[in-house]
Amino acid sequence: MIQRVQTIFLLLTALCMGLMFGFPVWEKISLAQSQAVQVDAYQLTHYTFTGTDTAVQTEVLSTSSLWYIALLAGLSVVVALFAIFQYRNRLLQIKLGALNALLIGGTLIACTIATFQGDKLITNAEGEGHYMTGFWLPAVALVFNLLANRFIRRDELLVRSADRFR
């Protein structure tokens, strides 16, 4: 039963969370363009720019590890892939989907907290930071996960109604 529609949604969930490792989550550049802060799944990095317009050099001022974001995203990928192969036990699949929703939600919360930490690093900077692709991928993965759970629940109700007719 790997060809079911919820399998596609679970694969898309795992793909979105896996792609999060390769994209930045948030970035802010000061108005003077002398400093920048970038958050990704692994670390928060504070840069400074020096040099002329033709030869800009970047220097890393500080880095902070964000291993918990990578851990939550990685666990979410593993749970989604494991749930695909639990197609004979739909109730377990529903529970795994609920766990995965919590993991993805935790990833989004951890990313938001990391952006607030990064926002404090640039002092006297006007403007706002920009959420990048790595922030929106877990949100899309959450939608795919919810759709997968909906179709798993629909299958379970169909099986129960068929058992009632016997």
PDB file of C-alpha atoms in Angstrom:
ATOM      1  CA  MET A   1       0.000   0.000   0.000  1.00  0.00           C
ATOM      2  CA  ILE A   2       2.894   2.345  -0.614  1.00  0.00           C
ATOM      3  CA  GLN A   3       0.999   3.912  -3.528  1.00  0.00           C
ATOM      4  CA  ARG A   4      -1.515   5.700  -1.272  1.00  0.00           C
ATOM      5  CA  VAL A   5      -1.820   9.491  -1.380  1.00  0.00           C
ATOM      6  CA  GLN A   6      -0.713   9.881   2.240  1.00  0.00           C
ATOM      7  CA  THR A   7       2.597   8.291   1.277  1.00  0.00           C
ATOM      8  CA  ILE A   8       3.188  11.121  -1.180  1.00  0.00           C
ATOM      9  CA  PHE A   9       2.374  13.694   1.498  1.00  0.00           C
ATOM     10  CA  LEU A  10       4.701  11.998   3.992  1.00  0.00           C
ATOM     11  CA  LEU A  11       7.483  11.934   1.388  1.00  0.00           C
ATOM     12  CA  LEU A  12       6.925  15.635   0.717  1.00  0.00           C
ATOM     13  CA  THR A  13       7.073  16.278   4.467  1.00  0.00           C
ATOM     14  CA  ALA A  14      10.399  14.461   4.732  1.00  0.00           C
ATOM     15  CA  LEU A  15      11.706  16.252   1.636  1.00  0.00           C
ATOM     16  CA  CYS A  16      10.806  19.722   2.947  1.00  0.00           C
ATOM     17  CA  MET A  17      12.393  19.045   6.326  1.00  0.00           C
ATOM     18  CA  GLY A  18      15.472  17.551   4.666  1.00  0.00           C
ATOM     19  CA  LEU A  19      15.852  20.573   2.377  1.00  0.00           C
ATOM     20  CA  MET A  20      15.863  22.796   5.440  1.00  0.00           C
ATOM     21  CA  PHE A  21      19.465  21.712   6.065  1.00  0.00           C
ATOM     22  CA  GLY A  22      20.609  23.393   2.856  1.00  0.00           C
ATOM     23  CA  PHE A  23      18.821  26.741   3.060  1.00  0.00           C
ATOM     24  CA  PRO A  24      19.271  29.736   5.382  1.00  0.00           C
ATOM     25  CA  VAL A  25      16.448  30.419   7.817  1.00  0.00           C
ATOM     26  CA  TRP A  26      16.845  34.151   8.466  1.00  0.00           C
ATOM     27  CA  GLU A  27      19.144  36.999   7.536  1.00  0.00           C
ATOM     28  CA  LYS A  28      19.559  40.616   8.565  1.00  0.00           C
ATOM     29  CA  ILE A  29      21.966  43.178   7.106  1.00  0.00           C
ATOM     30  CA  SER A  30      22.562  46.547   8.764  1.00  0.00           C
ATOM     31  CA  LEU A  31      21.596  49.675   6.841  1.00  0.00           C
ATOM     32  CA  ALA A  32      25.237  50.727   6.591  1.00  0.00           C
ATOM     33  CA  GLN A  33      25.910  47.243   5.196  1.00  0.00           C
ATOM     34  CA  SER A  34      28.792  46.797   7.587  1.00  0.00           C
ATOM     35  CA  GLN A  35      27.332  43.853   9.557  1.00  0.00           C
ATOM     36  CA  ALA A  36      25.091  40.877   8.864  1.00  0.00           C
ATOM     37  CA  VAL A  37      23.550  38.042  10.848  1.00  0.00           C
ATOM     38  CA  GLN A  38      22.507  34.740   9.315  1.00  0.00           C
ATOM     39  CA  VAL A  39      20.637  31.832  10.901  1.00  0.00           C
ATOM     40  CA  ASP A  40      20.592  28.359   9.367  1.00  0.00           C
ATOM     41  CA  ALA A  41      19.768  24.916  10.707  1.00  0.00           C
ATOM     42  CA  TYR A  42      23.230  24.534  12.236  1.00  0.00           C
ATOM     43  CA  GLN A  43      24.396  27.909  13.513  1.00  0.00           C
ATOM     44  CA  LEU A  44      23.836  31.604  13.998  1.00  0.00           C
ATOM     45  CA  THR A  45      26.655  33.592  12.392  1.00  0.00           C
ATOM     46  CA  HIS A  46      27.496  37.283  12.888  1.00  0.00           C
ATOM     47  CA  TYR A  47      29.572  38.788  10.047  1.00  0.00           C
ATOM     48  CA  THR A  48      31.255  42.112   9.481  1.00  0.00           C
ATOM     49  CA  PHE A  49      32.156  43.541   6.083  1.00  0.00           C
ATOM     50  CA  THR A  50      35.359  45.505   5.498  1.00  0.00           C
ATOM     51  CA  GLY A  51      37.160  46.812   2.460  1.00  0.00           C
ATOM     52  CA  THR A  52      36.270  48.853  -0.588  1.00  0.00           C
ATOM     53  CA  ASP A  53      33.433  48.432  -3.055  1.00  0.00           C
ATOM     54  CA  THR A  54      35.557  46.314  -5.361  1.00  0.00           C
ATOM     55  CA  ALA A  55      37.176  44.089  -2.720  1.00  0.00           C
ATOM     56  CA  VAL A  56      34.824  43.288   0.144  1.00  0.00           C
ATOM     57  CA  GLN A  57      36.150  41.004   2.847  1.00  0.00           C
ATOM     58  CA  THR A  58      33.969  39.254   5.376  1.00  0.00           C
ATOM     59  CA  GLU A  59      35.066  38.474   8.888  1.00  0.00           C
ATOM     60  CA  VAL A  60      33.111  36.249  11.249  1.00  0.00           C
ATOM     61  CA  LEU A  61      32.626  38.001  14.558  1.00  0.00           C
ATOM     62  CA  SER A  62      30.808  35.214  16.373  1.00  0.00           C
ATOM     63  CA  THR A  63      28.996  31.943  15.829  1.00  0.00           C
ATOM     64  CA  SER A  64      26.514  30.135  18.016  1.00  0.00           C
ATOM     65  CA  SER A  65      25.584  26.524  17.534  1.00  0.00           C
ATOM     66  CA  LEU A  66      21.917  25.792  16.843  1.00  0.00           C
ATOM     67  CA  TRP A  67      22.202  22.013  16.990  1.00  0.00           C
ATOM     68  CA  TYR A  68      18.688  21.684  18.405  1.00  0.00           C
ATOM     69  CA  ILE A  69      17.133  22.985  15.172  1.00  0.00           C
ATOM     70  CA  ALA A  70      19.055  20.422  13.128  1.00  0.00           C
ATOM     71  CA  LEU A  71      18.121  17.693  15.614  1.00  0.00           C
ATOM     72  CA  LEU A  72      14.401  18.513  15.472  1.00  0.00           C
ATOM     73  CA  ALA A  73      14.449  18.679  11.664  1.00  0.00           C
ATOM     74  CA  GLY A  74      16.376  15.414  11.407  1.00  0.00           C
ATOM     75  CA  LEU A  75      14.015  13.624  13.785  1.00  0.00           C
ATOM     76  CA  SER A  76      11.095  14.903  11.745  1.00  0.00           C
ATOM     77  CA  VAL A  77      12.574  13.412   8.571  1.00  0.00           C
ATOM     78  CA  VAL A  78      13.124  10.055  10.290  1.00  0.00           C
ATOM     79  CA  VAL A  79       9.604   9.959  11.757  1.00  0.00           C
ATOM     80  CA  ALA A  80       8.013  10.823   8.399  1.00  0.00           C
ATOM     81  CA  LEU A  81       9.989   8.124   6.578  1.00  0.00           C
ATOM     82  CA  PHE A  82       9.243   5.575   9.310  1.00  0.00           C
ATOM     83  CA  ALA A  83       5.519   6.397   9.156  1.00  0.00           C
ATOM     84  CA  ILE A  84       5.441   5.581   5.443  1.00  0.00           C
ATOM     85  CA  PHE A  85       6.300   1.943   6.129  1.00  0.00           C
ATOM     86  CA  GLN A  86       3.751   1.561   8.926  1.00  0.00           C
ATOM     87  CA  TYR A  87       0.868   1.387   6.432  1.00  0.00           C
ATOM     88  CA  ARG A  88      -0.560  -1.787   7.998  1.00  0.00           C
ATOM     89  CA  ASN A  89      -1.007  -0.083  11.361  1.00  0.00           C
ATOM     90  CA  ARG A  90      -2.950   3.094  10.621  1.00  0.00           C
ATOM     91  CA  LEU A  91      -3.438   4.008  14.280  1.00  0.00           C
ATOM     92  CA  LEU A  92       0.349   4.014  14.760  1.00  0.00           C
ATOM     93  CA  GLN A  93       0.657   6.120  11.603  1.00  0.00           C
ATOM     94  CA  ILE A  94      -1.762   8.665  13.074  1.00  0.00           C
ATOM     95  CA  LYS A  95       0.267   8.800  16.292  1.00  0.00           C
ATOM     96  CA  LEU A  96       3.502   9.210  14.327  1.00  0.00           C
ATOM     97  CA  GLY A  97       1.869  12.018  12.355  1.00  0.00           C
ATOM     98  CA  ALA A  98       0.922  13.778  15.591  1.00  0.00           C
ATOM     99  CA  LEU A  99       4.489  13.352  16.880  1.00  0.00           C
ATOM    100  CA  ASN A 100       5.827  14.705  13.609  1.00  0.00           C
ATOM    101  CA  ALA A 101       3.536  17.746  13.850  1.00  0.00           C
ATOM    102  CA  LEU A 102       4.985  18.441  17.297  1.00  0.00           C
ATOM    103  CA  LEU A 103       8.544  18.082  15.987  1.00  0.00           C
ATOM    104  CA  ILE A 104       7.886  20.408  13.047  1.00  0.00           C
ATOM    105  CA  GLY A 105       6.169  22.919  15.331  1.00  0.00           C
ATOM    106  CA  GLY A 106       9.155  22.738  17.682  1.00  0.00           C
ATOM    107  CA  THR A 107      11.445  23.394  14.719  1.00  0.00           C
ATOM    108  CA  LEU A 108       9.458  26.496  13.786  1.00  0.00           C
ATOM    109  CA  ILE A 109       9.514  27.758  17.375  1.00  0.00           C
ATOM    110  CA  ALA A 110      13.266  27.121  17.669  1.00  0.00           C
ATOM    111  CA  CYS A 111      13.871  28.992  14.391  1.00  0.00           C
ATOM    112  CA  THR A 112      11.827  31.937  15.648  1.00  0.00           C
ATOM    113  CA  ILE A 113      13.763  32.054  18.928  1.00  0.00           C
ATOM    114  CA  ALA A 114      17.051  31.935  16.986  1.00  0.00           C
ATOM    115  CA  THR A 115      15.945  34.893  14.856  1.00  0.00           C
ATOM    116  CA  PHE A 116      15.249  36.934  17.992  1.00  0.00           C
ATOM    117  CA  GLN A 117      18.734  36.076  19.262  1.00  0.00           C
ATOM    118  CA  GLY A 118      20.231  37.119  15.934  1.00  0.00           C
ATOM    119  CA  ASP A 119      18.279  40.358  15.892  1.00  0.00           C
ATOM    120  CA  LYS A 120      19.946  41.396  19.163  1.00  0.00           C
ATOM    121  CA  LEU A 121      23.461  40.936  17.707  1.00  0.00           C
ATOM    122  CA  ILE A 122      23.298  43.886  15.327  1.00  0.00           C
ATOM    123  CA  THR A 123      23.151  47.025  17.433  1.00  0.00           C
ATOM    124  CA  ASN A 124      21.846  50.349  16.162  1.00  0.00           C
ATOM    125  CA  ALA A 125      20.455  48.716  13.049  1.00  0.00           C
ATOM    126  CA  GLU A 126      17.255  49.950  11.528  1.00  0.00           C
ATOM    127  CA  GLY A 127      15.037  47.726   9.475  1.00  0.00           C
ATOM    128  CA  GLU A 128      13.965  44.146   9.758  1.00  0.00           C
ATOM    129  CA  GLY A 129      15.456  40.796   9.007  1.00  0.00           C
ATOM    130  CA  HIS A 130      14.145  38.602   6.234  1.00  0.00           C
ATOM    131  CA  TYR A 131      12.814  35.113   6.646  1.00  0.00           C
ATOM    132  CA  MET A 132      14.400  32.926   4.016  1.00  0.00           C
ATOM    133  CA  THR A 133      13.460  29.603   2.399  1.00  0.00           C
ATOM    134  CA  GLY A 134      14.657  27.560   5.377  1.00  0.00           C
ATOM    135  CA  PHE A 135      11.971  29.125   7.571  1.00  0.00           C
ATOM    136  CA  TRP A 136       9.095  28.481   5.189  1.00  0.00           C
ATOM    137  CA  LEU A 137       9.994  24.847   4.418  1.00  0.00           C
ATOM    138  CA  PRO A 138       8.892  23.558   7.865  1.00  0.00           C
ATOM    139  CA  ALA A 139       5.619  25.475   7.515  1.00  0.00           C
ATOM    140  CA  VAL A 140       4.970  23.745   4.189  1.00  0.00           C
ATOM    141  CA  ALA A 141       6.033  20.413   5.722  1.00  0.00           C
ATOM    142  CA  LEU A 142       3.496  20.943   8.512  1.00  0.00           C
ATOM    143  CA  VAL A 143       0.713  21.370   5.935  1.00  0.00           C
ATOM    144  CA  PHE A 144       1.807  18.203   4.114  1.00  0.00           C
ATOM    145  CA  ASN A 145       1.926  16.315   7.412  1.00  0.00           C
ATOM    146  CA  LEU A 146      -1.593  17.452   8.317  1.00  0.00           C
ATOM    147  CA  LEU A 147      -2.866  16.371   4.900  1.00  0.00           C
ATOM    148  CA  ALA A 148      -1.230  12.959   5.324  1.00  0.00           C
ATOM    149  CA  ASN A 149      -2.899  12.536   8.712  1.00  0.00           C
ATOM    150  CA  ARG A 150      -6.243  13.487   7.234  1.00  0.00           C
ATOM    151  CA  PHE A 151      -5.979  10.802   4.537  1.00  0.00           C
ATOM    152  CA  ILE A 152      -4.742   8.193   7.029  1.00  0.00           C
ATOM    153  CA  ARG A 153      -7.747   8.961   9.243  1.00  0.00           C
ATOM    154  CA  ARG A 154     -10.046   8.688   6.218  1.00  0.00           C
ATOM    155  CA  ASP A 155      -8.628   5.231   5.413  1.00  0.00           C
ATOM    156  CA  GLU A 156      -9.137   4.114   9.005  1.00  0.00           C
ATOM    157  CA  LEU A 157     -12.775   5.237   8.953  1.00  0.00           C
ATOM    158  CA  LEU A 158     -13.301   3.428   5.646  1.00  0.00           C
ATOM    159  CA  VAL A 159     -11.904   0.177   7.063  1.00  0.00           C
ATOM    160  CA  ARG A 160     -14.033   0.486  10.201  1.00  0.00           C
ATOM    161  CA  SER A 161     -17.199   1.080   8.157  1.00  0.00           C
ATOM    162  CA  ALA A 162     -16.380  -1.941   5.984  1.00  0.00           C
ATOM    163  CA  ASP A 163     -15.922  -4.086   9.120  1.00  0.00           C
ATOM    164  CA  ARG A 164     -19.327  -2.977  10.352  1.00  0.00           C
ATOM    165  CA  PHE A 165     -21.024  -4.346   7.213  1.00  0.00           C
ATOM    166  CA  ARG A 166     -19.571  -7.839   7.700  1.00  0.00           C
TER     167      ARG A 166
END
